């Protein structure tokens, strides 16, 4: 990130990046941690979505106010066969950033790439909703023609599902469904090579409202308005700088220095300051996101379910929310945020003293009375002052109330991702943001075959309940199956839910079209800057 004199004083007044950006319609926003990849079929983080949604567009897009599905590359669609067949009519004017037409074959080829086992796409199971997709991905079927995707002509794409899915159109906005330009990938290597460096400036060919211009690792990703985008006339921003800043504390300082139009987050300690001094710039928006700890069930200290349950019971979630965060977050008694598409896990009223007593009893039954004999456990979190404060509070709770020794370790975000992937952790700070507003977007990540599980835990009954929920005829039946699955997850305790987020951030009044949405998605072609 460029440094301006305002950070240190002692030199003349210069136009800040925010002032210049407002004048030229260039948005400067924080996205938190640095990104590992801009391949939409491999990316999994919320930060990656914020960038990729500028560079790519799927069959459908999202309304900027409430995110309901609207036409994207597909100008329209028909749903037939009792909700099993979706036929999309692609726009003839849709173009890739190199000028090539976007065709139905591009979508078919992209789906085939995701389902090719050699790619090991982490969200490939999302596509199992397509007829035959699971068999192809698992190698039981080698003929891709048996998968429920067809391109009868260049402007028609037909998707056939295994069963009706009410939220299917909304699901198509997940990164794993985005099309890629396979010819560009092939110029840089195999399309299933995860190390293929096609998604870099000068190489990446996208079909979204913006094109990739620069990527300074650890600093920023720069995109510029695409002249080939089918709806370029509606795009008011000329560019976006996505600043990757490690930690909300540094990000907030950049905001005050005129480096950012809006932040990704705000340190809890700054909430009161903005409430008093700049209330018009503080936003606390609803958000479908859960902050939790993953427990590696393969590690000796955490193999016993009673130990994992004790650690979960030994947390005072209300104290964390009220004393540390102070941003309207909710203590998490379940993984799925309450009220997600009409579903709430029926958590019972609790008494923390009673929970601590139950936790001590569980540890004693596991052979660790008052924590004696239990090896120290390591809690790994990515660098952030708020993560540190939460980890230190939990470390003290477990020491004081359970006699459990916890060693804290922090690493840069990319390193914690690698530890998660390889299982080189015991307890890991994590969060999960919904890809679409549905309980399945949360609970599916702990299926046995999920590429986002990372805990070593699996349960066939859990998988069966979720599969049945996806085929349920009524909302009541579906929610009952979700409750059954979530109960199995919470009883096994491979995770410890801590709190449900709100999105606490600051945004300048110059930014227009930035509506509060449950998924923190903001279609950029509806965003613009307006000077004072």
PDB file of N, CA, C and O in Angstrom, residues 51 60 70 82 97 103 111 113-114 125 130 173 187 315 321 344 370 410 440 459 494:
ATOM      1  N   UNK A  51     -13.151 -10.330  -4.267  1.00  0.00           N
ATOM      2  CA  UNK A  51     -12.368 -10.000  -5.456  1.00  0.00           C
ATOM      3  C   UNK A  51     -12.920 -10.711  -6.690  1.00  0.00           C
ATOM      4  O   UNK A  51     -13.113 -10.104  -7.751  1.00  0.00           O
ATOM      5  N   UNK A  60     -26.282 -16.527 -13.076  1.00  0.00           N
ATOM      6  CA  UNK A  60     -27.153 -15.550 -12.424  1.00  0.00           C
ATOM      7  C   UNK A  60     -26.284 -14.602 -11.602  1.00  0.00           C
ATOM      8  O   UNK A  60     -25.142 -14.909 -11.267  1.00  0.00           O
ATOM      9  N   UNK A  70     -30.858 -12.582 -10.003  1.00  0.00           N
ATOM     10  CA  UNK A  70     -31.256 -11.798 -11.176  1.00  0.00           C
ATOM     11  C   UNK A  70     -30.417 -12.291 -12.353  1.00  0.00           C
ATOM     12  O   UNK A  70     -29.400 -12.961 -12.170  1.00  0.00           O
ATOM     13  N   UNK A  82     -40.711 -30.651 -12.991  1.00  0.00           N
ATOM     14  CA  UNK A  82     -40.919 -30.619 -11.548  1.00  0.00           C
ATOM     15  C   UNK A  82     -39.749 -30.053 -10.772  1.00  0.00           C
ATOM     16  O   UNK A  82     -39.518 -30.444  -9.619  1.00  0.00           O
ATOM     17  N   UNK A  97     -12.843 -11.109 -21.168  1.00  0.00           N
ATOM     18  CA  UNK A  97     -12.058  -9.878 -21.214  1.00  0.00           C
ATOM     19  C   UNK A  97     -11.101  -9.817 -22.397  1.00  0.00           C
ATOM     20  O   UNK A  97     -10.588  -8.755 -22.728  1.00  0.00           O
ATOM     21  N   UNK A 103     -19.719 -18.787 -23.890  1.00  0.00           N
ATOM     22  CA  UNK A 103     -20.639 -19.769 -24.446  1.00  0.00           C
ATOM     23  C   UNK A 103     -21.061 -20.798 -23.396  1.00  0.00           C
ATOM     24  O   UNK A 103     -20.452 -20.917 -22.326  1.00  0.00           O
ATOM     25  N   UNK A 111     -17.565 -26.839 -15.305  1.00  0.00           N
ATOM     26  CA  UNK A 111     -18.149 -27.828 -14.405  1.00  0.00           C
ATOM     27  C   UNK A 111     -17.356 -29.133 -14.469  1.00  0.00           C
ATOM     28  O   UNK A 111     -17.073 -29.763 -13.446  1.00  0.00           O
ATOM     29  N   UNK A 113     -14.220 -29.415 -15.196  1.00  0.00           N
ATOM     30  CA  UNK A 113     -12.946 -29.197 -14.508  1.00  0.00           C
ATOM     31  C   UNK A 113     -13.106 -29.358 -13.004  1.00  0.00           C
ATOM     32  O   UNK A 113     -12.307 -30.028 -12.342  1.00  0.00           O
ATOM     33  N   UNK A 114     -14.141 -28.742 -12.427  1.00  0.00           N
ATOM     34  CA  UNK A 114     -14.361 -28.839 -10.982  1.00  0.00           C
ATOM     35  C   UNK A 114     -14.541 -30.285 -10.554  1.00  0.00           C
ATOM     36  O   UNK A 114     -14.035 -30.705  -9.511  1.00  0.00           O
ATOM     37  N   UNK A 125     -18.015 -30.899  -4.015  1.00  0.00           N
ATOM     38  CA  UNK A 125     -19.233 -31.576  -3.572  1.00  0.00           C
ATOM     39  C   UNK A 125     -20.466 -30.695  -3.720  1.00  0.00           C
ATOM     40  O   UNK A 125     -21.586 -31.196  -3.752  1.00  0.00           O
ATOM     41  N   UNK A 130     -26.036 -31.898  -9.194  1.00  0.00           N
ATOM     42  CA  UNK A 130     -26.236 -32.292 -10.589  1.00  0.00           C
ATOM     43  C   UNK A 130     -26.310 -33.807 -10.700  1.00  0.00           C
ATOM     44  O   UNK A 130     -25.541 -34.534 -10.057  1.00  0.00           O
ATOM     45  N   UNK A 173     -24.369 -18.581  -7.333  1.00  0.00           N
ATOM     46  CA  UNK A 173     -23.453 -17.469  -7.112  1.00  0.00           C
ATOM     47  C   UNK A 173     -22.220 -17.872  -6.313  1.00  0.00           C
ATOM     48  O   UNK A 173     -21.346 -17.032  -6.062  1.00  0.00           O
ATOM     49  N   UNK A 187      -2.806 -22.424 -21.723  1.00  0.00           N
ATOM     50  CA  UNK A 187      -1.579 -21.749 -22.143  1.00  0.00           C
ATOM     51  C   UNK A 187      -0.519 -21.777 -21.037  1.00  0.00           C
ATOM     52  O   UNK A 187       0.673 -21.597 -21.300  1.00  0.00           O
ATOM     53  N   UNK A 315     -16.493 -22.686  28.054  1.00  0.00           N
ATOM     54  CA  UNK A 315     -16.390 -21.323  27.529  1.00  0.00           C
ATOM     55  C   UNK A 315     -17.531 -20.454  28.038  1.00  0.00           C
ATOM     56  O   UNK A 315     -18.696 -20.865  28.020  1.00  0.00           O
ATOM     57  N   UNK A 321     -18.540 -12.031  24.092  1.00  0.00           N
ATOM     58  CA  UNK A 321     -19.323 -11.109  23.268  1.00  0.00           C
ATOM     59  C   UNK A 321     -19.476  -9.752  23.955  1.00  0.00           C
ATOM     60  O   UNK A 321     -19.302  -8.697  23.335  1.00  0.00           O
ATOM     61  N   UNK A 344     -33.658 -22.524  13.113  1.00  0.00           N
ATOM     62  CA  UNK A 344     -32.913 -22.219  14.325  1.00  0.00           C
ATOM     63  C   UNK A 344     -32.727 -23.497  15.123  1.00  0.00           C
ATOM     64  O   UNK A 344     -33.694 -24.229  15.365  1.00  0.00           O
ATOM     65  N   UNK A 370      -9.769 -32.522  37.206  1.00  0.00           N
ATOM     66  CA  UNK A 370      -9.235 -31.154  37.323  1.00  0.00           C
ATOM     67  C   UNK A 370      -8.158 -30.884  36.272  1.00  0.00           C
ATOM     68  O   UNK A 370      -7.255 -30.069  36.471  1.00  0.00           O
ATOM     69  N   UNK A 410       0.401 -17.888  17.178  1.00  0.00           N
ATOM     70  CA  UNK A 410      -0.212 -17.130  16.089  1.00  0.00           C
ATOM     71  C   UNK A 410       0.694 -17.135  14.869  1.00  0.00           C
ATOM     72  O   UNK A 410       1.922 -17.169  14.980  1.00  0.00           O
ATOM     73  N   UNK A 440     -27.825 -25.482   4.979  1.00  0.00           N
ATOM     74  CA  UNK A 440     -26.914 -26.413   4.304  1.00  0.00           C
ATOM     75  C   UNK A 440     -25.567 -25.774   4.008  1.00  0.00           C
ATOM     76  O   UNK A 440     -24.537 -26.456   3.976  1.00  0.00           O
ATOM     77  N   UNK A 459     -19.231 -38.796  10.316  1.00  0.00           N
ATOM     78  CA  UNK A 459     -20.312 -39.605  10.878  1.00  0.00           C
ATOM     79  C   UNK A 459     -21.303 -39.913   9.761  1.00  0.00           C
ATOM     80  O   UNK A 459     -21.942 -38.993   9.238  1.00  0.00           O
ATOM     81  N   UNK A 494     -16.385 -31.757  17.227  1.00  0.00           N
ATOM     82  CA  UNK A 494     -15.148 -31.505  16.487  1.00  0.00           C
ATOM     83  C   UNK A 494     -14.936 -30.009  16.267  1.00  0.00           C
ATOM     84  O   UNK A 494     -13.898 -29.591  15.757  1.00  0.00           O
TER      85      UNK A 494
END
